[in-house]
Structures are given as structure tokens and as C-alpha cells.
PDB file of C-alpha atoms in Angstrom:
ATOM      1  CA  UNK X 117      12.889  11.793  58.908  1.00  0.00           C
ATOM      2  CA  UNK X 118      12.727   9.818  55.413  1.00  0.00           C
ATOM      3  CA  UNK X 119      14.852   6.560  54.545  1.00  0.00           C
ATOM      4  CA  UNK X 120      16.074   3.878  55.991  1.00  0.00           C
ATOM      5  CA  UNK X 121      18.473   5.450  58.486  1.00  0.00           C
ATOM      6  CA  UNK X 122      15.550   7.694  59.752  1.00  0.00           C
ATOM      7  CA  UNK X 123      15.780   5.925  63.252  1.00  0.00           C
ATOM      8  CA  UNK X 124      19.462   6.733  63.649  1.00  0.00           C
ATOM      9  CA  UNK X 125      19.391  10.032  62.588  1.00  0.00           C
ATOM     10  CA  UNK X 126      20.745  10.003  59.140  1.00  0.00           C
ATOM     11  CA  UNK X 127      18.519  10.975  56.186  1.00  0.00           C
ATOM     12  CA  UNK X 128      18.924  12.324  52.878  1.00  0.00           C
ATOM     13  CA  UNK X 129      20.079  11.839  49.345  1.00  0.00           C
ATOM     14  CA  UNK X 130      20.326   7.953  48.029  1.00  0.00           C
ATOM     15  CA  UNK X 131      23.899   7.879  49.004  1.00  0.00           C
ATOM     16  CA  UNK X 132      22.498   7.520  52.488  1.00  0.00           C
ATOM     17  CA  UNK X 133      19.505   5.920  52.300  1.00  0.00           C
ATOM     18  CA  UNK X 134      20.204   2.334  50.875  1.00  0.00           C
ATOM     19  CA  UNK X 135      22.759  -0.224  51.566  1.00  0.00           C
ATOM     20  CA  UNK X 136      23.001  -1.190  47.721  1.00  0.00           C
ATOM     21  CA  UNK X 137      26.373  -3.208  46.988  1.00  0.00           C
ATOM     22  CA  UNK X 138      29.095  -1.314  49.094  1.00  0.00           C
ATOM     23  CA  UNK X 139      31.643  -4.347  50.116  1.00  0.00           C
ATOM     24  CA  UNK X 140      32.397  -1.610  53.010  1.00  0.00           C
ATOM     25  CA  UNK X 141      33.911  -3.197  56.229  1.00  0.00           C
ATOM     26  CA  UNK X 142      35.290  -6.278  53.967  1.00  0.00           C
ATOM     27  CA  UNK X 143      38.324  -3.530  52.633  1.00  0.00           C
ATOM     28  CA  UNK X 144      36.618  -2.977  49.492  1.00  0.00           C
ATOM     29  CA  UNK X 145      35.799   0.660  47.502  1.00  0.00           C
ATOM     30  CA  UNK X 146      32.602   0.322  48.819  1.00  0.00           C
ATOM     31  CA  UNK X 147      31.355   2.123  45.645  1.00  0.00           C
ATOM     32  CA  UNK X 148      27.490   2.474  45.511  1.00  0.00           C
ATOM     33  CA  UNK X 149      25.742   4.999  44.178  1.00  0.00           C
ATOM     34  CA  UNK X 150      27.908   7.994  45.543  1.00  0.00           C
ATOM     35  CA  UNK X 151      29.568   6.033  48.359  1.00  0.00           C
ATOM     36  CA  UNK X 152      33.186   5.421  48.797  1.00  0.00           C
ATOM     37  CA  UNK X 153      35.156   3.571  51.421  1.00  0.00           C
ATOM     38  CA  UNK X 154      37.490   5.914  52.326  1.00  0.00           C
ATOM     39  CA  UNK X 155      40.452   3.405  52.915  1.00  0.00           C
ATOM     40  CA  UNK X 156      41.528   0.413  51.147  1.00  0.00           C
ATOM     41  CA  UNK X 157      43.083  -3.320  51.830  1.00  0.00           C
ATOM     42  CA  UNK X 158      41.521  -5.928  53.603  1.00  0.00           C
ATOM     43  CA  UNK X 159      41.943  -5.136  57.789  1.00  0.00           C
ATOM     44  CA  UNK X 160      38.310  -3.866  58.097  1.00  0.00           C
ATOM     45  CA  UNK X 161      36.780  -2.111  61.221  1.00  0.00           C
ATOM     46  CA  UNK X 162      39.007  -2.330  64.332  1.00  0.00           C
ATOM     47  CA  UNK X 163      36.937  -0.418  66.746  1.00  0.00           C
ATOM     48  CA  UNK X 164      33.136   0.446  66.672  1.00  0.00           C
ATOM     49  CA  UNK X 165      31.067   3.277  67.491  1.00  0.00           C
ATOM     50  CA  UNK X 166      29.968   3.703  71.187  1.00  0.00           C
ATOM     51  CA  UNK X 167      27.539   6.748  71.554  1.00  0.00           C
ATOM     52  CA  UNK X 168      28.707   8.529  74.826  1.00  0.00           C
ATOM     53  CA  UNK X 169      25.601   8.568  77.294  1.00  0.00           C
ATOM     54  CA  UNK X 170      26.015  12.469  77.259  1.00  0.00           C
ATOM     55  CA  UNK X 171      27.560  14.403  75.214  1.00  0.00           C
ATOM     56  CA  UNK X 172      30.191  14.971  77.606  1.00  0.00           C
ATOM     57  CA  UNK X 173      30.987  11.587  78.701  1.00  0.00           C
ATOM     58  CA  UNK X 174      33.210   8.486  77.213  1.00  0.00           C
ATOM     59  CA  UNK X 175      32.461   6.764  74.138  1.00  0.00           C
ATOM     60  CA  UNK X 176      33.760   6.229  70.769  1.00  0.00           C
ATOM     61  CA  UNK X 177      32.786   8.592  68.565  1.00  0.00           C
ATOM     62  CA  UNK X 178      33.845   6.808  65.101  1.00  0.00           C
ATOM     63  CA  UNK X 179      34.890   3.662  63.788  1.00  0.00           C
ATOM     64  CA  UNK X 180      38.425   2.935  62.953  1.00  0.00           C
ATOM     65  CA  UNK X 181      39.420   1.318  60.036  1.00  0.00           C
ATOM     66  CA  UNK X 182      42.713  -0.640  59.273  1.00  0.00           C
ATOM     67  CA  UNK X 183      45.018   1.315  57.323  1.00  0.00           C
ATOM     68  CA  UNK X 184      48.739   1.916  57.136  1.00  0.00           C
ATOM     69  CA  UNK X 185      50.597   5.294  57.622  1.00  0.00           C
ATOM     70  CA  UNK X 186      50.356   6.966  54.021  1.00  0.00           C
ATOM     71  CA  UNK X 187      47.253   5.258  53.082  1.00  0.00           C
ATOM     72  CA  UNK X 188      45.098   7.302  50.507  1.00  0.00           C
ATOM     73  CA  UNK X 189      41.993   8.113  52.128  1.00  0.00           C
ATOM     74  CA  UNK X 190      39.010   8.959  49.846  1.00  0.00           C
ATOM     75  CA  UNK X 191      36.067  10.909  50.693  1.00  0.00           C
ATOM     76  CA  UNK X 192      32.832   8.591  51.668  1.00  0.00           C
ATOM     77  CA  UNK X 193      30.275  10.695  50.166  1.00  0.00           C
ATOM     78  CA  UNK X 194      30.219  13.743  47.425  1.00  0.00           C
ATOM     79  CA  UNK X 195      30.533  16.861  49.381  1.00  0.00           C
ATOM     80  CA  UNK X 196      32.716  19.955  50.368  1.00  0.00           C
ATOM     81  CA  UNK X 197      36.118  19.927  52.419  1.00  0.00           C
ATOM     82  CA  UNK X 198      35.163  22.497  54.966  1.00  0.00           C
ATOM     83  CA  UNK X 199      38.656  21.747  56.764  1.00  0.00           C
ATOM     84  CA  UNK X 200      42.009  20.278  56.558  1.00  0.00           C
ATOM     85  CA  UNK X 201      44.684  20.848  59.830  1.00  0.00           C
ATOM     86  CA  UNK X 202      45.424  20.338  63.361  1.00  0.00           C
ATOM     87  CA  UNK X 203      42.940  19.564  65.913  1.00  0.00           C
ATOM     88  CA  UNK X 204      44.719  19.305  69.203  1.00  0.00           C
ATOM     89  CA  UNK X 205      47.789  18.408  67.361  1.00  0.00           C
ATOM     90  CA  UNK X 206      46.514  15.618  64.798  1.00  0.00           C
ATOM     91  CA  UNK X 207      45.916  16.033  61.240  1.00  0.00           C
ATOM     92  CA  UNK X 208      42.373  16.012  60.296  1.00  0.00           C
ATOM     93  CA  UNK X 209      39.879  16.490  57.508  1.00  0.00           C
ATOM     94  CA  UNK X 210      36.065  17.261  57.212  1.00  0.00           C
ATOM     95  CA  UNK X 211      33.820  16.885  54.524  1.00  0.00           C
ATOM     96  CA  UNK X 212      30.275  18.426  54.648  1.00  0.00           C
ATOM     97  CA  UNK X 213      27.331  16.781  52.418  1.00  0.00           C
ATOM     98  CA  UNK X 214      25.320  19.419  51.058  1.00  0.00           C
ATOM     99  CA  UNK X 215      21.675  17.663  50.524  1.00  0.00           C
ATOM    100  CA  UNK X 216      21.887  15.448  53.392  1.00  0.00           C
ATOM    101  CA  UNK X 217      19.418  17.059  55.556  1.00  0.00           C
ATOM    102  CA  UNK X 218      19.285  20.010  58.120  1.00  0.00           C
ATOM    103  CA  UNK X 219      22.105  20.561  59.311  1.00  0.00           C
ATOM    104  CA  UNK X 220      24.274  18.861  56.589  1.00  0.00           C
ATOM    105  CA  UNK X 221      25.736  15.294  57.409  1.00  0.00           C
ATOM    106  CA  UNK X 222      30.034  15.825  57.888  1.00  0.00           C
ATOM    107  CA  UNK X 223      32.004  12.531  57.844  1.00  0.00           C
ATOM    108  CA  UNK X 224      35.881  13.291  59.176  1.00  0.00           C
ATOM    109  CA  UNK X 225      38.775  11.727  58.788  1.00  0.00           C
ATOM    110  CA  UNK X 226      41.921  11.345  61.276  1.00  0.00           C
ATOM    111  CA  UNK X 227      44.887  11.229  61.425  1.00  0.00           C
ATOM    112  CA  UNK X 228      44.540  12.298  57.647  1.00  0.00           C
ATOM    113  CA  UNK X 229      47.041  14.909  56.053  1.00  0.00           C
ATOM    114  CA  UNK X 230      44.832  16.663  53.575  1.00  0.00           C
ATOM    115  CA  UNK X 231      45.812  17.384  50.037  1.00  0.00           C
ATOM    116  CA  UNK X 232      43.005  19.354  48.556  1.00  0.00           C
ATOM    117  CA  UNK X 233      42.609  22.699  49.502  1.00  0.00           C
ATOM    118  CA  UNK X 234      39.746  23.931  52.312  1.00  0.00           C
ATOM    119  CA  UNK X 235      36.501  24.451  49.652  1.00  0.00           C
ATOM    120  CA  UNK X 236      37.057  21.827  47.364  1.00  0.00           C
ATOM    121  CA  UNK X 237      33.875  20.056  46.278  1.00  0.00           C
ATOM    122  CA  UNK X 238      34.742  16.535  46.076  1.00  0.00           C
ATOM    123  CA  UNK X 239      33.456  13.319  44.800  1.00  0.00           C
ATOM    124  CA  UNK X 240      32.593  10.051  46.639  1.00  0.00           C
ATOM    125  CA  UNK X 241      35.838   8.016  46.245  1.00  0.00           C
ATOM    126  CA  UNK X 242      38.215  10.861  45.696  1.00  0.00           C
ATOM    127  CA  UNK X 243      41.347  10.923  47.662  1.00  0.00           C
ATOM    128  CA  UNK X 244      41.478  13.670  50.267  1.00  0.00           C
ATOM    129  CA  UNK X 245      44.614  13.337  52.164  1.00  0.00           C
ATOM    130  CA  UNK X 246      47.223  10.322  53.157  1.00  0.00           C
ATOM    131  CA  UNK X 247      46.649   8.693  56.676  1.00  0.00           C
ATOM    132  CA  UNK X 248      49.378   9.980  59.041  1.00  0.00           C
ATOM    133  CA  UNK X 249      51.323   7.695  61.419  1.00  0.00           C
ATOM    134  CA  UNK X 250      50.038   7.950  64.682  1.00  0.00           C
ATOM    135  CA  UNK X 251      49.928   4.597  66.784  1.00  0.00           C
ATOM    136  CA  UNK X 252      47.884   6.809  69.804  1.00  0.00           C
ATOM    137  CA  UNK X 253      44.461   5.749  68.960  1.00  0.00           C
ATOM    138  CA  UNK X 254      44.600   1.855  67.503  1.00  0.00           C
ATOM    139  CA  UNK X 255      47.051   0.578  69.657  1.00  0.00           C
ATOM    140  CA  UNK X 256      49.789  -0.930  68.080  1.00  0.00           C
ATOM    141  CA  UNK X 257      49.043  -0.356  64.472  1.00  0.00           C
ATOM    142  CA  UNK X 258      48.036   2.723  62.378  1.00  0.00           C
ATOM    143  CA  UNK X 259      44.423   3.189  61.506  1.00  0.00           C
ATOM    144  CA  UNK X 260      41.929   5.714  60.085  1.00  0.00           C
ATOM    145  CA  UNK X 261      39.166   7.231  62.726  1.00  0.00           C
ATOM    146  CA  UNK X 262      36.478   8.201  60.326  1.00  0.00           C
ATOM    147  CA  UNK X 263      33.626  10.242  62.158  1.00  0.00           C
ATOM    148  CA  UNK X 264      30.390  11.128  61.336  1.00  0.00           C
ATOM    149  CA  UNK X 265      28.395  14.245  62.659  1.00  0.00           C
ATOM    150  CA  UNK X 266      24.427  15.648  62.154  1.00  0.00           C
ATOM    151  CA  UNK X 267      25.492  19.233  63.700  1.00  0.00           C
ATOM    152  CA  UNK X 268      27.285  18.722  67.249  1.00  0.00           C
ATOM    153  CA  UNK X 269      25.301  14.565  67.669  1.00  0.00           C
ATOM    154  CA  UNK X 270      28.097  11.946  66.517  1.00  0.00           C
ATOM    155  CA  UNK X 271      26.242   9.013  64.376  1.00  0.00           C
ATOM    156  CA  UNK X 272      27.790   5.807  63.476  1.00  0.00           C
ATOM    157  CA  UNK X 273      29.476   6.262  60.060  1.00  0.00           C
ATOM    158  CA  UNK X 274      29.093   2.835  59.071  1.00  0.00           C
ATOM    159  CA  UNK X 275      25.285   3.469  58.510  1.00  0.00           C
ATOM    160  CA  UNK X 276      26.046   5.214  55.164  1.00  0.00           C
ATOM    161  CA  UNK X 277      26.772   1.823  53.877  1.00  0.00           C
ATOM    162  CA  UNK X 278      23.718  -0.321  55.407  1.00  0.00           C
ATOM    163  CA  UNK X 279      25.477  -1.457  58.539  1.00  0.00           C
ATOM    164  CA  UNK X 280      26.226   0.196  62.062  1.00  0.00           C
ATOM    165  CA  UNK X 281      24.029   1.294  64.832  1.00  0.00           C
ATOM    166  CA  UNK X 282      20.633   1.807  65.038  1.00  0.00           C
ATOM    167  CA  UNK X 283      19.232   3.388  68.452  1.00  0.00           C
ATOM    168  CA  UNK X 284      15.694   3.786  68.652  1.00  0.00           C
ATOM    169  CA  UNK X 285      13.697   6.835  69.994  1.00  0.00           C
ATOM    170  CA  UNK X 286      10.718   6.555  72.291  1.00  0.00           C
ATOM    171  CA  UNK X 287       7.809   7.680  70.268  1.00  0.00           C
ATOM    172  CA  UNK X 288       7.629  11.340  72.183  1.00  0.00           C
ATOM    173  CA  UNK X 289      11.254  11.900  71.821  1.00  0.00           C
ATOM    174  CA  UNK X 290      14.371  11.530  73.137  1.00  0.00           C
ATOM    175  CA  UNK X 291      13.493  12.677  76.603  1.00  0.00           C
ATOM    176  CA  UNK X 292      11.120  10.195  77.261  1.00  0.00           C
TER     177      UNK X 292
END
């Protein structure tokens, strides 16, 4: 594993490697390099990421973000929308990041009512979709759950701008 984010998990292109100038959680763009914060205004990060102990088990596999119903959401990183539609009856989209390592780095976005078509390559900061109203997950208030995913192991998303968190590995592995 190369960059900074090597400990968590998250290597790749510069995009993911360096915290540069993204004004992230404050509500900013967040544009550095080719990063995006994929929501605007000034509410910030509501909930943080909790790593389930299993993959099984509780935890909170995102952040969420504040954000009001029919938001524009922007993708986070360049990539490809690899889906746009209903998971378990909520509107969600997924970008993959082609050049982020084996298997690709996917950040997704919920409640989030596409509006580019499935195989759309898209640019860091380029709107993808409108948050839906949902009220379920930030209790409430509306807000964006934006994921991030290195094959089937959830990662903190908020390490693609410099912050989140790190879990180190004992030096033979994860098992010990």
C-alpha cells in the first residue's frame, strides 16, 4: 500500500493520497486536485463512521452530511456511475474510481435520485443526482449518507479529504 491513507486501506491516484486544501466537513466544494464535496452549505458531518466489528454486525458504515431534500449532490472523485436506483427501497448512487487500486475505490451516495445515466464517466464535483427526502436515517432532518467501499470492506469516506479514521494493522495482518 502507497500514500498516506495506506494504513486505512485507501491508496491510489493523488486525489486520494493528500489532504491538499479541501475545506471538506466545513460545507465547502472541497475542491483539491480531483476532489469534490459532494454536498454543499454549511451543516457539516452529522454522524461518523463506525467500522462494524464484523462484517455482519452494527456500525455505521458512512458519514452523513447535512443537506436538505433536493440538494445537488456531486461526485467526490472522477470516476464511473456503475448504478443509480433502489436499494431496499431508497434511492442510491455509486461511483467506481478507476485507478484507485485493486479492487477500485466506490464512494455512494443515499438517499440520492440520480440524474446521469448508469456508465457515465464523471468528474470530481459534477452533480450526480438531487438528495431525496427521507428523515429515516438523520433523525429529524434530511441528510446525505455518503459511503465508501475497497470491494465488500467499508472505509471512512472522509479520508479522501485528509481527515477520518485511521485503524492500524498489526504488522502480520489483520488476524493477529
Amino acid at each position: 500500500m502507497s500514500g498516506v491513507f495506506g494504513m486505512a486501506g485507501v491508496s491510489g491516484p493523488a486525489w486520494v493520497s493528500g489532504a491538499g486544501d479541501a475545506s471538506g466537513p466545513d460545507g465547502g466544494t472541497g475542491r483539491s486536485g480531483a476532489r469534490a464535496w459532494p454536498v454543499g452549505g454549511r451543516g457539516g458531518v452529522l454522524g461518523h463512521f463506525e467500522p462494524p466489528a464484523k462484517p455482519w454486525a452494527a456500525g455505521h458504515r458512512g458519514v452523513d452530511l447535512a443537506a436538505d431534500a433536493g440538494a445537488q449532490v456531486r461526485a467526490a472523485a472522477p470516476g464511473l456511475v456503475v448504478f443509480s436506483g433502489l436499494v431496499a427501497g431508497r434511492p442510491v448512487v455509486t461511483v467506481s474510481h478507476p485507478g484507485s487500486g485493486s479492487p477500485p475505490l466506490r464512494t455512494t451516495y443515499l438517499p440520492v435520485v440520480g440524474t446521469v445515466p448508469v456508465g457515465t464517466a464523471v468528474a470530481a464535483g459534477q452533480v450526480i443526482g438531487q438528495l431525496a427526502p427521507d428523515g429515516r436515517h438523520c433523525p429529524g432532518r434530511d441528510c446525505l449518507h455518503w459511503g465508501l467501499l475497497r470491494g465488500n470492506r467499508y472505509l471512512d469516506p472522509l479520508v479522501l479529504f485528509g481527515a477520518g479514521t485511521v485503524r492500524l494493522l498489526p504488522l502480520n495482518g489483520p488476524g493477529g
